[in-house]
Coordinates of C-alpha atoms in Angstrom, one line a residue:
M1 CA 63.3 98.6 172.4
S2 CA 63.4 96.0 169.6
A3 CA 65.4 96.2 166.4
Q4 CA 62.5 95.9 164.4
T5 CA 60.4 98.7 166.1
M6 CA 63.5 100.7 165.6
V7 CA 63.4 100.0 162.1
E8 CA 59.7 100.5 161.6
R9 CA 59.6 103.9 163.0
R10 CA 62.9 105.2 161.1
S11 CA 61.8 103.7 157.6
S12 CA 59.8 105.6 155.2
A13 CA 57.9 104.0 152.4
T14 CA 60.5 105.2 149.9
K15 CA 63.0 103.7 152.1
R16 CA 61.2 100.4 152.3
A17 CA 60.8 100.4 148.5
R18 CA 64.4 100.8 147.9
M19 CA 65.4 98.4 150.7
A20 CA 63.3 95.7 148.8
H21 CA 64.3 96.7 145.5
A22 CA 67.7 96.1 146.4
T23 CA 67.8 92.8 148.5
K24 CA 65.6 91.0 145.9
S25 CA 68.4 88.6 144.9
R26 CA 71.4 86.9 146.9
K27 CA 71.7 84.3 143.5
G28 CA 75.3 84.2 142.0
C29 CA 77.1 86.1 144.7
P30 CA 79.7 83.9 146.7
C31 CA 79.8 85.1 150.2
F32 CA 82.9 85.5 152.7
N33 CA 83.2 84.4 156.3
P34 CA 85.0 86.9 158.5
Q35 CA 86.8 85.7 161.8
P36 CA 85.2 86.1 164.9
P37 CA 85.8 89.4 166.8
D38 CA 88.0 88.9 170.0
A39 CA 85.2 90.5 172.3
I40 CA 81.8 92.0 172.1
T41 CA 82.3 94.6 174.9
N42 CA 80.3 97.8 174.6
C43 CA 79.6 96.8 171.0
A44 CA 75.8 97.3 171.9
K45 CA 76.4 100.9 172.7
R46 CA 78.6 101.5 169.8
A47 CA 76.3 100.4 167.3
G48 CA 73.2 102.1 168.6
I49 CA 71.3 98.8 169.1
E50 CA 71.2 96.1 171.9
D51 CA 69.2 93.2 169.6
L52 CA 69.1 91.9 166.3
I53 CA 66.2 90.3 164.4
Y54 CA 67.3 86.7 164.5
K55 CA 65.1 83.6 164.1
E56 CA 62.1 85.6 163.5
H57 CA 62.1 87.5 166.7
S58 CA 64.6 90.0 168.6
M59 CA 67.5 88.4 170.3
P60 CA 70.4 90.2 172.2
L61 CA 73.6 90.7 170.6
R62 CA 75.5 88.5 172.4
E63 CA 73.3 85.7 172.0
V64 CA 73.2 86.4 168.2
Y65 CA 77.1 86.5 168.3
R66 CA 77.3 83.0 170.2
L67 CA 74.8 81.3 167.7
L68 CA 76.7 82.9 164.4
F69 CA 80.5 82.7 165.5
L70 CA 80.9 80.1 168.2
V71 CA 80.5 76.2 167.4
P72 CA 78.0 74.7 166.7
R73 CA 76.8 77.5 164.3
D74 CA 73.3 78.0 164.0
D75 CA 73.2 78.6 160.0
E76 CA 70.2 76.6 159.3
N77 CA 67.7 78.4 161.4
L78 CA 68.8 81.9 160.3
R79 CA 66.2 84.9 160.0
F80 CA 68.2 87.8 159.7
Y81 CA 66.4 90.2 157.2
N82 CA 67.0 87.7 154.8
K83 CA 70.5 87.6 154.8
T84 CA 72.8 84.7 154.6
A85 CA 74.6 83.1 157.4
D86 CA 78.0 84.5 156.1
E87 CA 76.3 88.0 155.6
S88 CA 75.1 88.4 159.2
R89 CA 78.5 87.3 160.6
C90 CA 80.0 90.3 158.6
L91 CA 77.6 92.3 160.1
L92 CA 78.3 91.5 163.6
W93 CA 82.1 91.2 162.8
A94 CA 81.8 95.2 162.1
I95 CA 79.5 95.7 165.1
C96 CA 81.8 93.7 167.7
T97 CA 85.4 94.6 166.1
H98 CA 86.6 97.7 167.9
P99 CA 88.5 99.7 166.8
L100 CA 87.6 99.1 163.1
V101 CA 90.3 98.4 160.6
D102 CA 90.8 101.2 157.7
A103 CA 87.5 100.3 155.7
R104 CA 89.9 101.0 152.1
F105 CA 91.7 97.8 153.1
T106 CA 88.5 95.7 153.6
Y107 CA 87.3 93.2 151.0
P108 CA 85.1 95.2 148.7
A109 CA 82.3 92.7 149.1
M110 CA 82.3 93.1 152.9
L111 CA 82.3 96.9 152.5
G112 CA 79.1 96.4 150.1
S113 CA 77.4 94.0 152.7
I114 CA 78.1 95.9 155.6
A115 CA 76.9 99.2 154.1
E116 CA 73.5 97.4 152.7
Q117 CA 73.0 96.1 156.2
T118 CA 73.7 98.8 158.3
F119 CA 71.4 101.0 156.0
H120 CA 68.5 98.5 157.1
Y121 CA 69.4 98.9 160.9
G122 CA 70.0 102.4 160.7
I123 CA 73.8 102.2 162.2
K124 CA 75.1 105.5 161.1
P125 CA 78.6 105.3 162.2
L126 CA 79.1 102.1 160.4
Q127 CA 77.0 103.3 157.4
H128 CA 79.5 106.3 157.0
W129 CA 82.5 103.7 157.6
A130 CA 81.6 101.7 154.6
M131 CA 80.5 104.2 152.3
D132 CA 83.2 106.5 152.7
A133 CA 85.3 103.8 152.1
I134 CA 83.4 102.5 148.9
H135 CA 83.5 106.1 147.4
I136 CA 87.4 106.1 147.6
I137 CA 88.0 102.5 146.1
T138 CA 85.5 103.2 143.6
R139 CA 87.4 106.4 142.3
P140 CA 90.5 106.5 139.9
P141 CA 93.2 105.5 140.4
S142 CA 91.8 102.8 142.2
T143 CA 91.6 99.4 140.3
V144 CA 89.1 97.9 142.3
L145 CA 86.2 98.1 139.7
R146 CA 88.4 96.7 137.1
T147 CA 89.7 93.5 139.2
C148 CA 87.6 92.8 141.9
P149 CA 85.2 89.6 141.6
V150 CA 81.7 89.3 140.7
D151 CA 80.2 88.9 144.3
A152 CA 82.2 92.3 145.0
M153 CA 80.4 93.9 142.1
A154 CA 77.2 92.5 143.3
Y155 CA 77.7 93.7 147.2
L156 CA 78.7 97.2 145.7
S157 CA 76.0 97.5 143.3
R158 CA 73.4 96.5 146.0
A159 CA 74.8 99.2 148.6
A160 CA 74.4 101.9 145.8
L161 CA 70.8 100.9 145.5
A162 CA 70.2 100.9 149.0
Y163 CA 71.4 104.4 149.6
Y164 CA 69.9 105.3 146.3
E165 CA 73.2 106.9 144.9
P166 CA 72.7 106.9 141.0
P167 CA 76.2 108.0 140.0
L168 CA 77.9 105.5 142.1
L169 CA 75.3 102.9 140.6
D170 CA 76.2 103.8 137.2
L171 CA 80.0 103.9 138.0
I172 CA 79.8 100.3 139.0
T173 CA 77.8 99.2 136.5
D174 CA 79.6 100.7 133.6
H175 CA 82.8 99.2 134.9
W176 CA 80.6 95.8 135.3
I177 CA 79.4 96.1 131.7
N178 CA 83.0 96.7 130.3
R179 CA 84.2 93.5 131.8
L180 CA 81.3 91.4 130.6
L181 CA 82.0 92.7 126.9
L182 CA 85.8 92.2 127.1
P183 CA 85.9 88.0 127.4
Q184 CA 89.4 88.1 126.6
S185 CA 90.5 90.5 129.7
P186 CA 92.2 89.0 132.5
H187 CA 89.5 90.4 134.9
A188 CA 86.4 89.2 132.5
L189 CA 83.5 88.3 134.6
P190 CA 81.1 85.3 134.0
P191 CA 77.8 86.5 132.3
E192 CA 75.5 84.5 134.1
D193 CA 75.7 85.8 137.4
A194 CA 75.0 89.4 135.8
I195 CA 72.0 88.2 134.0
V196 CA 70.5 87.1 137.3
Y197 CA 71.3 89.9 139.2
G198 CA 70.3 92.4 136.5
E199 CA 67.0 90.7 136.0
H200 CA 66.2 90.7 139.8
T201 CA 67.2 94.3 140.5
S202 CA 65.8 95.6 137.4
Q203 CA 69.1 96.7 135.9
L204 CA 68.1 96.4 132.2
M205 CA 71.1 97.4 130.5
L206 CA 73.3 95.1 132.8
Q207 CA 71.0 92.0 132.2
A208 CA 71.4 93.1 128.5
A209 CA 75.1 93.3 128.1
A210 CA 75.6 90.1 130.0
S211 CA 72.9 88.4 127.8
Y212 CA 75.2 89.5 125.0
A213 CA 78.2 88.3 126.6
Y214 CA 76.8 84.8 127.3
M215 CA 75.5 84.4 123.9
I216 CA 78.8 85.2 122.0
R217 CA 80.1 82.9 124.6
D218 CA 77.9 79.8 123.7
L219 CA 77.1 81.0 120.2
P220 CA 77.0 77.5 118.6
T221 CA 74.6 76.1 121.2
I222 CA 72.3 79.4 120.9
A223 CA 72.2 79.2 117.3
A224 CA 71.3 75.6 117.3
D225 CA 68.5 76.5 119.8
V226 CA 67.2 79.2 117.6
K227 CA 67.4 76.7 114.5
A228 CA 65.5 74.2 116.6
R229 CA 63.1 76.7 118.1
A230 CA 63.9 75.1 121.7
I231 CA 64.4 76.8 124.9
R232 CA 67.1 74.8 126.6
P233 CA 68.1 76.7 129.8
K234 CA 71.2 76.0 131.8
P235 CA 71.3 77.1 135.7
P236 CA 71.5 79.4 137.2
L237 CA 69.2 80.8 133.9
N238 CA 65.9 79.7 133.8
G239 CA 63.6 79.4 130.7
I240 CA 62.5 83.2 130.6
L241 CA 66.0 84.3 131.0
Q242 CA 67.0 81.7 128.1
R243 CA 64.1 83.1 125.9
H244 CA 65.5 86.7 126.2
V245 CA 69.0 85.3 124.8
L246 CA 67.5 83.7 122.0
A247 CA 65.5 86.8 121.1
G248 CA 68.6 88.9 121.0
Y249 CA 70.1 86.6 119.0
K250 CA 67.4 86.7 116.3
S251 CA 67.3 90.5 116.6
L252 CA 71.1 91.0 116.2
S253 CA 71.0 88.5 113.4
V254 CA 68.8 91.1 111.4
V255 CA 71.3 93.9 112.4
A256 CA 74.3 91.6 111.4
A257 CA 72.3 90.9 107.9
R258 CA 71.9 94.7 107.1
L259 CA 75.7 95.6 108.0
R260 CA 76.8 92.6 105.7
A261 CA 74.5 94.3 102.7
A262 CA 76.0 97.9 103.0
P263 CA 78.0 99.8 105.6
P264 CA 76.2 102.5 107.8
P265 CA 75.6 105.4 105.8
Y266 CA 77.6 108.5 106.2
P267 CA 77.1 112.2 104.8
R268 CA 79.3 113.7 102.2
A269 CA 81.5 116.2 103.4
E270 CA 81.6 119.6 102.6
E271 CA 85.1 119.5 101.0
C272 CA 83.9 116.6 98.8
T273 CA 82.4 117.5 95.7
E274 CA 79.4 115.4 94.3
E275 CA 81.8 114.5 91.2
E276 CA 84.4 113.0 93.5
H277 CA 82.3 111.5 96.3
W278 CA 81.2 108.6 94.1
K279 CA 84.7 107.5 94.3
C280 CA 84.9 107.5 98.2
E281 CA 81.5 105.6 98.1
R282 CA 83.1 103.1 95.9
V283 CA 86.1 102.6 97.7
W284 CA 84.6 102.5 101.2
G285 CA 81.9 100.2 100.0
R286 CA 84.6 97.5 98.7
A287 CA 86.7 98.0 101.4
W288 CA 83.6 97.4 103.9
H289 CA 82.6 94.5 102.1
A290 CA 86.2 92.8 102.5
V291 CA 86.1 93.3 106.1
A292 CA 82.5 92.9 107.1
G293 CA 81.0 90.0 104.8
D294 CA 81.0 87.5 107.4
M295 CA 79.6 90.0 109.9
N296 CA 77.8 87.7 112.7
V297 CA 75.7 88.5 115.7
D298 CA 78.6 89.7 117.6
V299 CA 77.9 93.1 116.0
I300 CA 79.6 95.3 119.0
N301 CA 83.1 93.5 118.7
R302 CA 83.0 92.9 114.7
L303 CA 82.4 96.7 114.3
A304 CA 85.1 97.6 116.5
T305 CA 87.5 95.1 114.6
A306 CA 86.1 96.6 111.3
Q307 CA 86.9 100.0 112.1
A308 CA 90.6 99.1 113.4
I309 CA 91.3 97.5 110.3
L310 CA 89.9 100.1 108.0
R311 CA 91.9 102.8 109.8
R312 CA 95.1 101.1 108.3
D313 CA 93.9 100.7 105.1
A314 CA 96.3 102.9 103.1
R315 CA 94.2 102.9 99.8
L316 CA 91.2 104.3 101.8
A317 CA 93.7 107.0 103.0
R318 CA 94.9 107.7 99.4
V319 CA 91.7 107.7 97.4
M320 CA 88.9 108.9 100.0
N321 CA 88.6 112.5 100.8
D322 CA 89.9 112.9 104.2
A323 CA 86.5 114.5 105.7
C324 CA 84.4 111.8 104.2
R325 CA 86.7 109.2 105.5
E326 CA 86.2 110.3 108.9
A327 CA 82.7 110.9 108.3
A328 CA 82.5 107.3 107.6
F329 CA 84.3 106.3 110.6
A330 CA 82.1 108.4 112.8
A331 CA 79.2 106.4 111.3
L332 CA 80.7 103.0 112.3
R333 CA 81.2 104.3 115.9
K334 CA 77.7 105.7 115.9
A335 CA 76.7 102.2 114.6
R336 CA 78.5 100.7 117.3
M337 CA 77.4 103.1 120.1
D338 CA 73.7 102.6 119.0
T339 CA 73.7 98.9 119.0
L340 CA 75.3 98.9 122.7
K341 CA 72.5 101.8 123.8
H342 CA 69.7 99.3 122.2
L343 CA 70.9 96.4 123.8
P344 CA 67.7 96.2 126.2
H345 CA 65.5 96.5 122.9
H346 CA 67.4 93.6 121.0
F347 CA 67.0 91.1 123.9
D348 CA 63.2 92.1 124.4
L349 CA 63.7 93.4 128.0

């Protein structure tokens, strides 16, 4: 029985929809090139399949192995579930290598790619081998999600999409966003890849956070484009993605202007009388304008910086009611979290 027939019989409409959703994009994800396995003895029996879809029709594993691993390689004519040649070699490496190494010590991008492809082919042993390891390497105290390159983040995310595991996907996305919004981090990630990947997989929060990071990094250029009313995309971004970035700049400019005019409002604490509260508001307002008078579109980082500075302000601690001061800081935190939460809205996604 051909692999295509097996997949068609196995896949429900839901699985096909998830598979299409998870494999829409291959952009921005540099691949890997595993070494050829020593032999392919009994690999078909272990995998549960005897042939693969290659060059638009089913071919025996041994023949596909020859075309992918042996010289000359046949990368140009690859038709392997819309995968690249390197991704296909990765799957064959997992099928043909016996015994398999400990998955926890396998390159995370390879794990994600193997998990995604074995989902399509229904190779249960390799699914468990890859996904069990992905769950282990993404849990604390592992630092994989805090240090791995962007291709690994994308492959792990695609695996979570293929197997429809929202908690795992949220965990990967949260780490990805955190590394996008910390450009000074030694493990910061480039925003362009995340913008393209987020758009192709409909992950709006990831796309918005990446658009924000891209906007802040190229702020002078973005500001000039907005002023000139020009859309000048730089690859890999296209005109539509660049338009979203410009929309975010305009929207966050309004937020920044509002914050320059006045700090986020906070309620009067019960411990603070109405007669004394005007002192709290006056000293808080003066301190706020001193640190936020030049607030720009980098609202998320500027709010965090302002809060850190105001925390160290001795005059605030001396004059303001303690409960009022904490309420004011809570209002700053809420303003920052609300801005982050509504980034897709700001970038018109």
